[in-house]
Tab-separated table of C-alpha atoms in Angstrom:
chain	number	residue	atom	x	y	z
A	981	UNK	CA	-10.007	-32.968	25.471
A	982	UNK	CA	-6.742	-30.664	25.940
A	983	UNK	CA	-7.347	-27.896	28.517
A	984	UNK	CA	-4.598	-25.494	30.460
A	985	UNK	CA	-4.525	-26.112	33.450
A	986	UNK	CA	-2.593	-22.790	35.486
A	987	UNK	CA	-3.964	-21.512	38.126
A	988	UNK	CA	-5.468	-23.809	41.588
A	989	UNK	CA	-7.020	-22.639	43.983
A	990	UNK	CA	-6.147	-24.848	47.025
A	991	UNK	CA	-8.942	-25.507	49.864
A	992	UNK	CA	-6.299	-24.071	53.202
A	993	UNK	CA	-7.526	-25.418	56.591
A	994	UNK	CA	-4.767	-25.025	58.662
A	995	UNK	CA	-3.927	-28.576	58.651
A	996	UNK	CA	-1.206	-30.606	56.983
A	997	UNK	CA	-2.979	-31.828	54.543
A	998	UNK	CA	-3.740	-29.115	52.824
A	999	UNK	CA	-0.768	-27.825	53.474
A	1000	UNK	CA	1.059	-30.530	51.815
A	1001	UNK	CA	-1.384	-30.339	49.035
A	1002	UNK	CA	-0.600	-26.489	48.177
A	1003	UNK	CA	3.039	-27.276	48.437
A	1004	UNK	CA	3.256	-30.212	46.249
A	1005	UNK	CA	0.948	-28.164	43.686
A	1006	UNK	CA	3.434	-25.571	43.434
A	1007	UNK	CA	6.282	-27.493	42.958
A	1008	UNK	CA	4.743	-29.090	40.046
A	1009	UNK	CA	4.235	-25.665	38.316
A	1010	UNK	CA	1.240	-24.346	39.364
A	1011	UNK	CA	0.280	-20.620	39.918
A	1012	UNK	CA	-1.329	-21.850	43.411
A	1013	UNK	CA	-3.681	-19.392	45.356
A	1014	UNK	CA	-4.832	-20.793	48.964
A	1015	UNK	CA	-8.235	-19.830	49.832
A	1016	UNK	CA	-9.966	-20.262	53.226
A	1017	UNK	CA	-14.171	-21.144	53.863
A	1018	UNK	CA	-15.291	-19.749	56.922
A	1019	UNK	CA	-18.711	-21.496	57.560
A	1020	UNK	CA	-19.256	-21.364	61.240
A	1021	UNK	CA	-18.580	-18.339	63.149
A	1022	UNK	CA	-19.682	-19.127	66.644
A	1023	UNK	CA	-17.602	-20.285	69.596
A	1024	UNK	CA	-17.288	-22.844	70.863
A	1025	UNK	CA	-18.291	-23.856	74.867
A	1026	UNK	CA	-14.122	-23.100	75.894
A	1027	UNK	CA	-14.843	-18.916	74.454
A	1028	UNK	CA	-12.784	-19.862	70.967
A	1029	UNK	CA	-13.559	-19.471	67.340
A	1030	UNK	CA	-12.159	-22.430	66.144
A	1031	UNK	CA	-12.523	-20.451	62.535
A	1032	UNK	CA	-10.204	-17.800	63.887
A	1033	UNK	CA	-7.348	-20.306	65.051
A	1034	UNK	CA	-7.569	-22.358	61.596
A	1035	UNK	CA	-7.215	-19.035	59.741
A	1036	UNK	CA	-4.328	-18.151	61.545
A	1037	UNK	CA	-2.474	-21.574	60.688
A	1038	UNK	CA	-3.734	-21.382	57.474
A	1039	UNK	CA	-1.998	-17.789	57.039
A	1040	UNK	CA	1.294	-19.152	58.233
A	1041	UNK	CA	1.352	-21.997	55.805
A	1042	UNK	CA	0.434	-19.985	52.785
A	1043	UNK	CA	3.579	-16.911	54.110
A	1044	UNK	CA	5.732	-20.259	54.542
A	1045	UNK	CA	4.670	-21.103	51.090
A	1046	UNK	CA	4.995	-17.679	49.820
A	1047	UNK	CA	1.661	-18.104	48.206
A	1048	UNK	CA	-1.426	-15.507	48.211
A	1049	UNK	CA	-4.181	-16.632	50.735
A	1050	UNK	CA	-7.746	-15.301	50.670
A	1051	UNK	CA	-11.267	-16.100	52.773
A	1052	UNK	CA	-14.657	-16.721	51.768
A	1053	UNK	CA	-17.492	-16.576	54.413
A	1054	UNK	CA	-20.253	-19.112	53.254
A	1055	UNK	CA	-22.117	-19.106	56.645
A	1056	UNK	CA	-25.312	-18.043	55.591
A	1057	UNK	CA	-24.967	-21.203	52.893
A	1058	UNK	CA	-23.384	-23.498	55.695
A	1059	UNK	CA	-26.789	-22.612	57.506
A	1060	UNK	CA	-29.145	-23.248	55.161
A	1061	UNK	CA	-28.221	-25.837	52.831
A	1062	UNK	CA	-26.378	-28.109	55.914
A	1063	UNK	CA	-27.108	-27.085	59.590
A	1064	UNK	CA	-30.316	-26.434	58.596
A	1065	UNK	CA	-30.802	-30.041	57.416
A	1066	UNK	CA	-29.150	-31.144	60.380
A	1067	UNK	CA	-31.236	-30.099	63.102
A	1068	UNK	CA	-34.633	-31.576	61.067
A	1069	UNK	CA	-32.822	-34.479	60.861
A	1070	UNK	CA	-32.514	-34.658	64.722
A	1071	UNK	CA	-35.732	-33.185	65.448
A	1072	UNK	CA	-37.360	-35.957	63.625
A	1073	UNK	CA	-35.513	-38.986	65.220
A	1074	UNK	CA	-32.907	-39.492	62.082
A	1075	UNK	CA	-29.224	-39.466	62.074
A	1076	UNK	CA	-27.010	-37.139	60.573
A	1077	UNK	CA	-24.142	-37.138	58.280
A	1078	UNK	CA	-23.347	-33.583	57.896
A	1079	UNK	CA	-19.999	-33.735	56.088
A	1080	UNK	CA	-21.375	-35.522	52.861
A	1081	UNK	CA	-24.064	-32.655	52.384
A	1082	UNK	CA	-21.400	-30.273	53.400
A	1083	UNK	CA	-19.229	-31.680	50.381
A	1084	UNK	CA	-21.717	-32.208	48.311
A	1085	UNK	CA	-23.361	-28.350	48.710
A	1086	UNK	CA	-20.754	-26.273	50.033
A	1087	UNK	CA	-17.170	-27.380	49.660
A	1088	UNK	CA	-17.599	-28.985	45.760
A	1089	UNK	CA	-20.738	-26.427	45.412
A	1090	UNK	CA	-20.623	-23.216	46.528
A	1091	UNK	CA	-16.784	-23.205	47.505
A	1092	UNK	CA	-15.864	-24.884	44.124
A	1093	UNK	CA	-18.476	-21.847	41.922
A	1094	UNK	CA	-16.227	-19.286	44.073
A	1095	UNK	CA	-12.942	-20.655	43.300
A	1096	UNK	CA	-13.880	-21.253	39.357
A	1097	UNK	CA	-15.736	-18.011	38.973
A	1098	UNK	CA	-13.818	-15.479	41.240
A	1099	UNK	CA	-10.839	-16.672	41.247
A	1100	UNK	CA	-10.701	-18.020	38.105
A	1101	UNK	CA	-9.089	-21.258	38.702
A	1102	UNK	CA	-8.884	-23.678	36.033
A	1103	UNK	CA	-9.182	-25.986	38.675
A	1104	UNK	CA	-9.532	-27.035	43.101
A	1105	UNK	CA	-7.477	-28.943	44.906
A	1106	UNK	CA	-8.225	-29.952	48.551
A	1107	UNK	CA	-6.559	-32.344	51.116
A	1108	UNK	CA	-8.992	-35.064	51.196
A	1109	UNK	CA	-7.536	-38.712	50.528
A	1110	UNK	CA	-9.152	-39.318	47.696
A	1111	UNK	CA	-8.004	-39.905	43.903
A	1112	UNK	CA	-9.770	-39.555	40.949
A	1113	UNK	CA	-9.662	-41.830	37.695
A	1114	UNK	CA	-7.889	-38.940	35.699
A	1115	UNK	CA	-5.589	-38.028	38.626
A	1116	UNK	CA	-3.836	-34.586	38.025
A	1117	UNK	CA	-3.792	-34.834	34.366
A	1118	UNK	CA	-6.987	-32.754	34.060
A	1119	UNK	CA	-5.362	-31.413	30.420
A	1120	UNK	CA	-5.679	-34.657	28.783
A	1121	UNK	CA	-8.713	-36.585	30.357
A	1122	UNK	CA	-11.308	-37.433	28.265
A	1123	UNK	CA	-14.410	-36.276	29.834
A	1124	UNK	CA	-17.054	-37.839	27.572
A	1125	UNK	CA	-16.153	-41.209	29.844
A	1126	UNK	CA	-16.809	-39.380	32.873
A	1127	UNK	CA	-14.703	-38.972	35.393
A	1128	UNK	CA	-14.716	-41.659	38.895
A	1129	UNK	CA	-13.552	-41.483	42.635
A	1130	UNK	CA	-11.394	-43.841	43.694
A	1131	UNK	CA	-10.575	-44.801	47.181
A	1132	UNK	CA	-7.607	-42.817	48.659
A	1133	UNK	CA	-4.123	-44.797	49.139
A	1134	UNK	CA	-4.156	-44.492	52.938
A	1135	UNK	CA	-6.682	-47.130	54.155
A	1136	UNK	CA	-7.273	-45.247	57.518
A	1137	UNK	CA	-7.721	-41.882	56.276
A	1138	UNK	CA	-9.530	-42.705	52.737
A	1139	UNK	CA	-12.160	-40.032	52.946
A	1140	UNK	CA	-14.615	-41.098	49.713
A	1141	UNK	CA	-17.406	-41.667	52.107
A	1142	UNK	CA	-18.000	-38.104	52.945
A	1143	UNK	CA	-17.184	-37.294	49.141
A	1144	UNK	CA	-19.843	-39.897	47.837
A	1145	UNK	CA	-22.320	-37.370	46.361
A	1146	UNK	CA	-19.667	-34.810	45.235
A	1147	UNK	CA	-21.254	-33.957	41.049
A	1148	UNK	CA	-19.313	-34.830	38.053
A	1149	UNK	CA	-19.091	-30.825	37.017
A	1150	UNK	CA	-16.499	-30.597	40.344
A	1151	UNK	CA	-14.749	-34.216	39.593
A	1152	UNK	CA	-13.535	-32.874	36.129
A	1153	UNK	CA	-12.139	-29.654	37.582
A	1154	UNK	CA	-10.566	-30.798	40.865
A	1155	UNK	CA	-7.006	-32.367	42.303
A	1156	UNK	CA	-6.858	-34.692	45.550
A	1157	UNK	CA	-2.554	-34.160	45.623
A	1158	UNK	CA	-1.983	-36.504	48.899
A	1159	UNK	CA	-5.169	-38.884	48.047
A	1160	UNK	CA	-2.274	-41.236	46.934
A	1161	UNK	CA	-0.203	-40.532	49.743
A	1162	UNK	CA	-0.046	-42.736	53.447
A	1163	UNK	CA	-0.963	-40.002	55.803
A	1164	UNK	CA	3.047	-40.879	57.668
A	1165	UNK	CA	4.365	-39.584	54.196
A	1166	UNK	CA	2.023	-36.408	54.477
A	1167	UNK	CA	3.680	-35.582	57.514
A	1168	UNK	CA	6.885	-36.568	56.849
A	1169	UNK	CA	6.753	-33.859	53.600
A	1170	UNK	CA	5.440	-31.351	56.203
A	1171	UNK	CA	8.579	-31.714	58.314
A	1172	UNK	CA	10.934	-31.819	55.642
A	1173	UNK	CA	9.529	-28.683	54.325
A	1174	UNK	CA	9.639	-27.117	58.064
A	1175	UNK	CA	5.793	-27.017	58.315
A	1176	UNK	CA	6.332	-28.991	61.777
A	1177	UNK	CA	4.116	-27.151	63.750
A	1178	UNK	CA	1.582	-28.113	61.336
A	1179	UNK	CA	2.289	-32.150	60.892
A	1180	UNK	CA	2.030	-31.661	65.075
A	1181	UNK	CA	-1.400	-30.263	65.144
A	1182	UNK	CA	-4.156	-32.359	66.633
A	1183	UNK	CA	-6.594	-33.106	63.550
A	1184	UNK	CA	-9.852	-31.676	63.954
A	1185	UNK	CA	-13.115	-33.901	64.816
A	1186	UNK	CA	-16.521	-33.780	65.690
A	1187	UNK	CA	-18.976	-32.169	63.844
A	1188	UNK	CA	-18.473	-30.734	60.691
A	1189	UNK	CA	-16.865	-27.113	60.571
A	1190	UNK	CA	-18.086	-27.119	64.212
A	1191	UNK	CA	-15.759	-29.300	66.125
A	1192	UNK	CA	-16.166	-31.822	68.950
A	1193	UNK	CA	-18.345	-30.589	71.331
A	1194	UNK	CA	-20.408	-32.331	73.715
A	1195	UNK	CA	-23.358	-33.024	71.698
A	1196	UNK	CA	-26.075	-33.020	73.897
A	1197	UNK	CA	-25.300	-29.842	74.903
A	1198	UNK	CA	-24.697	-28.493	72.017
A	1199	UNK	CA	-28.139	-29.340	70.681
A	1200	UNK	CA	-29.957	-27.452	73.256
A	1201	UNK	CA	-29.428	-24.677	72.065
A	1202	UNK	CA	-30.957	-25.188	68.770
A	1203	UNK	CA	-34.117	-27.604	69.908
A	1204	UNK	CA	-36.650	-27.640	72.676
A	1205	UNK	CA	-36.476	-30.030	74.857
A	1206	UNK	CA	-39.153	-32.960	74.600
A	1207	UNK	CA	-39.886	-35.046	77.217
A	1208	UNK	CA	-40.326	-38.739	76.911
A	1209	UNK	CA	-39.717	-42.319	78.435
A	1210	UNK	CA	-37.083	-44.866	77.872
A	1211	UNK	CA	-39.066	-48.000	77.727
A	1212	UNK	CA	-37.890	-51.542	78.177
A	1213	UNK	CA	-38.292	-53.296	74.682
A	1214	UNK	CA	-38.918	-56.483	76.146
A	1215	UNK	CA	-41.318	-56.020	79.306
A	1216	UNK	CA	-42.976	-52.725	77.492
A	1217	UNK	CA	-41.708	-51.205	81.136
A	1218	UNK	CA	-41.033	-47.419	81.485
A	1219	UNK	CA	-37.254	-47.533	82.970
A	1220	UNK	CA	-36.144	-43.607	82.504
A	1221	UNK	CA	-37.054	-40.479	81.558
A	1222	UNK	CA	-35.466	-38.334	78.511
A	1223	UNK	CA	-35.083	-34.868	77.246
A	1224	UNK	CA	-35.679	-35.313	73.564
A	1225	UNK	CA	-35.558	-38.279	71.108
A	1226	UNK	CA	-32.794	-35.988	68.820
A	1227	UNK	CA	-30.293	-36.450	71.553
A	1228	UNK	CA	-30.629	-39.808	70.713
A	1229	UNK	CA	-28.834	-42.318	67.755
A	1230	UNK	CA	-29.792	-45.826	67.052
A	1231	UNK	CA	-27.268	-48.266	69.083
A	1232	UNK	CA	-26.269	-45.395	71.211
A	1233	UNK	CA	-25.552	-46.205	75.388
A	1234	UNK	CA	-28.075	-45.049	77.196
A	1235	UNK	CA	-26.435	-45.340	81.108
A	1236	UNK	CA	-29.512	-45.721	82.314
A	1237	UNK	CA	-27.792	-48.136	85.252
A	1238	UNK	CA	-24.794	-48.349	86.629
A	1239	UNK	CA	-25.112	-52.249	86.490
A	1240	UNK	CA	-26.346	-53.306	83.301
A	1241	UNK	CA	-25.613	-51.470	79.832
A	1242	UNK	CA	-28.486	-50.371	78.044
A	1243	UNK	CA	-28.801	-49.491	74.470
A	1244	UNK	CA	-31.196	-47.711	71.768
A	1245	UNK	CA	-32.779	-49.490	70.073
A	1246	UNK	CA	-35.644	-47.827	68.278
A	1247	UNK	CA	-37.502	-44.624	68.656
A	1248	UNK	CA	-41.761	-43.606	68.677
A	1249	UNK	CA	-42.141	-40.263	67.308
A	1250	UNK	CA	-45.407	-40.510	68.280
A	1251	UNK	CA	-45.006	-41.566	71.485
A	1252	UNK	CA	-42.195	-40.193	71.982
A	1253	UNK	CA	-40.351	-43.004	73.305
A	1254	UNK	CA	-36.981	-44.568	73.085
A	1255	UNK	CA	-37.137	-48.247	73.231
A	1256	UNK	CA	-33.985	-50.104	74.932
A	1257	UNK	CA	-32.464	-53.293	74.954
A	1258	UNK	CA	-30.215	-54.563	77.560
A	1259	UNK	CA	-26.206	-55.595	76.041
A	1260	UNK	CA	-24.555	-54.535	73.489
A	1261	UNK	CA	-24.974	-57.584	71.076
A	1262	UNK	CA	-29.008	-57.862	71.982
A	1263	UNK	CA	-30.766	-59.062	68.736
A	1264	UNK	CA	-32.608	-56.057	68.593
A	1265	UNK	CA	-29.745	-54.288	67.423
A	1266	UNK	CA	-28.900	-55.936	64.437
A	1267	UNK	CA	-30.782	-56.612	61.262
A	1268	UNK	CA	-30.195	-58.493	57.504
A	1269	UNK	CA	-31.251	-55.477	55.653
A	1270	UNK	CA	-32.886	-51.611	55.230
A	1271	UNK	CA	-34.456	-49.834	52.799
A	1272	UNK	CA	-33.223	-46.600	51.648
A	1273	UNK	CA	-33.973	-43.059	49.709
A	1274	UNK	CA	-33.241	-42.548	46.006
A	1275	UNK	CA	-29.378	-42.963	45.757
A	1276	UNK	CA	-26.880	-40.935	44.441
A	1277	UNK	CA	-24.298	-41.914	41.978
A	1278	UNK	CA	-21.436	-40.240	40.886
A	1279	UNK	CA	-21.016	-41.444	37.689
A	1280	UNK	CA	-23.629	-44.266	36.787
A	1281	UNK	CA	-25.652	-46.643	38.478
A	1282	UNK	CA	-23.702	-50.502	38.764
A	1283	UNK	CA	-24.299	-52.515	35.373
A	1284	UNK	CA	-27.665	-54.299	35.541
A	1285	UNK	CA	-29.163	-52.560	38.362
A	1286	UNK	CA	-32.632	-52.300	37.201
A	1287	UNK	CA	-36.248	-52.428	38.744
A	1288	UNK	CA	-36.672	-55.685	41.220
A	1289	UNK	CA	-32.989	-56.645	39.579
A	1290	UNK	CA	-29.982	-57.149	42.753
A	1291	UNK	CA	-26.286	-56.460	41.938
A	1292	UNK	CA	-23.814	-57.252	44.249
A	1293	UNK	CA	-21.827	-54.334	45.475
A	1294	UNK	CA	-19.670	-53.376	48.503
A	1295	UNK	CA	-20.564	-51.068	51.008
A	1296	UNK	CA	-20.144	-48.870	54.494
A	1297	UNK	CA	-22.394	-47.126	56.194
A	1298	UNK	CA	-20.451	-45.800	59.055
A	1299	UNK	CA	-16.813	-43.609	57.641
A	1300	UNK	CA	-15.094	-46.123	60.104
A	1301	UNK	CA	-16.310	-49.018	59.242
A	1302	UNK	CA	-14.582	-51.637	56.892
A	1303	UNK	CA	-16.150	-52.187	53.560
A	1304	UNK	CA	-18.363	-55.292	53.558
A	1305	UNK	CA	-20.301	-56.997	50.539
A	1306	UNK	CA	-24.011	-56.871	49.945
A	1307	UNK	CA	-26.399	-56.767	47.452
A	1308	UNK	CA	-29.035	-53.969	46.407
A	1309	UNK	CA	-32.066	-54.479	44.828
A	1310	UNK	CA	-33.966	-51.210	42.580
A	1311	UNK	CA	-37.775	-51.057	43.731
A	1312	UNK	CA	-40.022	-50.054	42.124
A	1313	UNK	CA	-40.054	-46.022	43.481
A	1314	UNK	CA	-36.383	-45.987	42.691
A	1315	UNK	CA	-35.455	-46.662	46.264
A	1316	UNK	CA	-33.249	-49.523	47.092
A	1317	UNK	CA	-33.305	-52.441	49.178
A	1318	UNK	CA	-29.943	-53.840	50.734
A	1319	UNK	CA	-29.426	-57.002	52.134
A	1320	UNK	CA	-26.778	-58.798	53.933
A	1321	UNK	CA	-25.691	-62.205	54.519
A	1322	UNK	CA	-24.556	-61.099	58.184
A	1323	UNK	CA	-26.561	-59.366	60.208
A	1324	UNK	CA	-25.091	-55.489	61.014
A	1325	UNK	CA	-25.354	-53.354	64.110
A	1326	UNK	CA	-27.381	-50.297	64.108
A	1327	UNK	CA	-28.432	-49.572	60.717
A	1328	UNK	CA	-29.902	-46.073	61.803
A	1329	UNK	CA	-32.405	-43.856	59.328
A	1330	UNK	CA	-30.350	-40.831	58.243
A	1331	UNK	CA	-27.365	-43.006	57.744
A	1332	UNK	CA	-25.539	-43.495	54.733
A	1333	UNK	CA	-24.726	-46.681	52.413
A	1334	UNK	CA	-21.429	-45.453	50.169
A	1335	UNK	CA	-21.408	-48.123	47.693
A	1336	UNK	CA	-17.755	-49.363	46.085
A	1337	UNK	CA	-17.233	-51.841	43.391
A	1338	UNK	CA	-13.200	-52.620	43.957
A	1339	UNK	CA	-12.167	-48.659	44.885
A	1340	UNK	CA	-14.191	-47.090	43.098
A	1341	UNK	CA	-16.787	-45.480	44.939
A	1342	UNK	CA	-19.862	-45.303	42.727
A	1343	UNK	CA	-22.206	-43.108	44.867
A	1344	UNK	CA	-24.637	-43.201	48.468
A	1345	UNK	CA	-27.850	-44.108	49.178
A	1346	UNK	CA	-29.665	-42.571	52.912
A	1347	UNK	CA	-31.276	-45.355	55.113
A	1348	UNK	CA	-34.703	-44.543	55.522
A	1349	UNK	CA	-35.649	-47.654	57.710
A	1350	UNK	CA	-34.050	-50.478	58.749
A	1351	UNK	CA	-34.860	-54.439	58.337
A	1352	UNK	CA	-36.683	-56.291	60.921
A	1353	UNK	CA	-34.351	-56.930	63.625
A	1354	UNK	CA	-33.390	-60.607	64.457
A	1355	UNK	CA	-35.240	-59.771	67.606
A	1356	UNK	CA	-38.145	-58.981	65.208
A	1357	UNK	CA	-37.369	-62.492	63.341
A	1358	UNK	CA	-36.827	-64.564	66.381
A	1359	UNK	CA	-39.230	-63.301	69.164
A	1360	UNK	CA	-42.280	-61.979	67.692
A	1361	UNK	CA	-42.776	-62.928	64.319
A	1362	UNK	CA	-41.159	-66.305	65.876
A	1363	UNK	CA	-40.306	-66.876	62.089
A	1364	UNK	CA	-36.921	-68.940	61.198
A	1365	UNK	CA	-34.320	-66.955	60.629
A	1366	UNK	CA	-32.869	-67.708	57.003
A	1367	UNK	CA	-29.988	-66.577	54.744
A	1368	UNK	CA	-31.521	-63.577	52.395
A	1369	UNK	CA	-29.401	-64.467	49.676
A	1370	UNK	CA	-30.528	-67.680	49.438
């Protein structure tokens, strides 16, 4: 299929990467316009809009770049399709992920609609490390195959796991320019191009479009508190007291005492308690398997994945995690099972398993519970534990 490809609109942050990513698309040729998402407007507990200060380093890349710079406020949509999300999530004991629905929904959604339809791209191009099987050659690719995300060059900064649910519809129209980059070179470019102040900035983290914050804090002011006991999940003992189970994540540290570390374990929503093991390695923390939600795939589901049929795959489910092999079974309500022949720590409902199959990252599945734990296995089912491939 031959297209013209002329005009991108690039995704500006304020960070080198996209930075780098505007710059290298102009000096291939492109008629490059940066635009800016503003999807959280509130400050943060220091006073600052970190929105504000982003804009402003986005503004002096793009007059560095002598290239046109607009912004887009998608708050409202941040809100409702993501935050939204995110506090049910907490208020009913799961994890979050926010950046893969913000991908999926905003930034390849809502962002990618605005940059197509009024801005009329012929394409996006953002700074995530990521590549795609057609690359930049978005005149020639044959879409009838459909188009795949591959793993970015950079092992340390390969960002496919927050892109694992991002539709086919944005795949064909955007450009990853430094997803083939190491994130050294990035910089280097930056430099060389006297963007230095940018390659120096401290990379955002925390949570998505919000920032690192101190989360417990930060959660008050969205949900009530809710009382409830830390229980011992050996003795059945109550050893603490707690504010709410949402401030709470499978495998977390609880600091309950000074001289022995204590860790989640599980939570009640009905009782509303938070059962915790003492260690960081106790059995009660790790587990063969889990059973997720309908999964999500990118381009096709793995050959011969069918009902009560396993295919080996590899997966993560935490972004910095390495990838590790397991196998996935379809059941019969289109859910999957995955199993391990190691046991993991934490698998946590909410959480995601990004499936690969060599770097290709073939979509996500959400944990919606996890395996009995070998503390289930060993203490109270007092059942032998087994390989589950075998």
């Amino acid at each position: 299929m031959f297209r013209s490809i002329k005009r991108v609109v690039c995704g500006m942050s304020g960070g080198v990467d996209s930075a780098v990513s505007a710059l290298l698309l102009k000096e291939k040729g492109y008629e490059v316009i940066g635009l800016f998402m503003v999807n959280w407007d509130k400050l943060n507990q220091h006073g600052v809009c970190q929105a504000d200060k982003d804009f402003e380093d986005a503004q002096y890349v793009c007059n560095h770049l002598n290239i046109p710079l607009h912004k887009v406020n998608f708050v409202k949509e941040y809100w409702n399709e993501v935050f939204s999300q995110f506090l049910a999530d907490h208020q009913f004991g799961f994890s979050a992920v926010p950046d893969i629905y913000c991908n999926r929904y905003i930034k390849f959604g809502t962002f990618f609609d605005a940059a197509r339809n009024d801005f009329k791209a012929d394409a996006l191009a953002t700074g995530h490390y990521a590549r795609t099987s057609i690359q930049h050659d978005l005149e020639n690719a044959d879409l009838s195959k459909g188009v795949r995300l591959l793993r970015g060059v950079d092992p340390v900064k390969d960002q496919t796991f927050f892109l694992s649910q991002i539709s086919q519809n944005a795949l064909e129209r955007t450009i990853f320019p430094v997803g083939g980059m190491m994130k050294s070179d990035v910089k280097k470019i930056a430099v060389k191009a006297g963007l230095g102040r940018i390659a120096r900035k401290k990379e955002s983290m925390g949570i998505c479009h919000i920032g690192k914050t101190n989360f417990q804090s930060f959660i008050d002011n969205y949900l009530e508190p809710d009382n409830g006991f830390f229980v011992d999940l050996e003795t059945n003992e109550r050893i603490g007291q707690h504010d709410g189970i949402h401030k709470w994540v499978i495998g977390q540290r609880t600091r309950l005492s000074a001289d022995m570390k204590s860790y989640v374990a599980s939570k009640d929503l009905v009782t509303n308690d938070i059962m915790v093991v003492f260690g960081t390695d106790h059995p009660a923390l790790f587990s063969y398997s889990a059973i997720t939600q309908v999964p999500y795939w990118i381009h096709k589901p793995p050959a011969g994945l069918y009902e009560n049929k396993s295919v080996d795959v590899l997966f993560k489910f935490q972004h910095v995690h390495p990838i590790s092999e397991c196998k996935i079974t379809l059941n019969a309500d289109k859910t999957l099972t995955l199993t391990t022949a190691e046991p993991f720590r934490a698998f946590s409902p909410g959480q995601f398993f990004v499936f690969y199959i060599g770097d290709e990252c073939i979509g996500s599945a959400r944990i919606e519970k996890s395996g009995p734990s070998l503390y289930d296995l060993n203490h109270r089912s007092r059942v032998k534990l087994r390989e589950p491939f075998t």
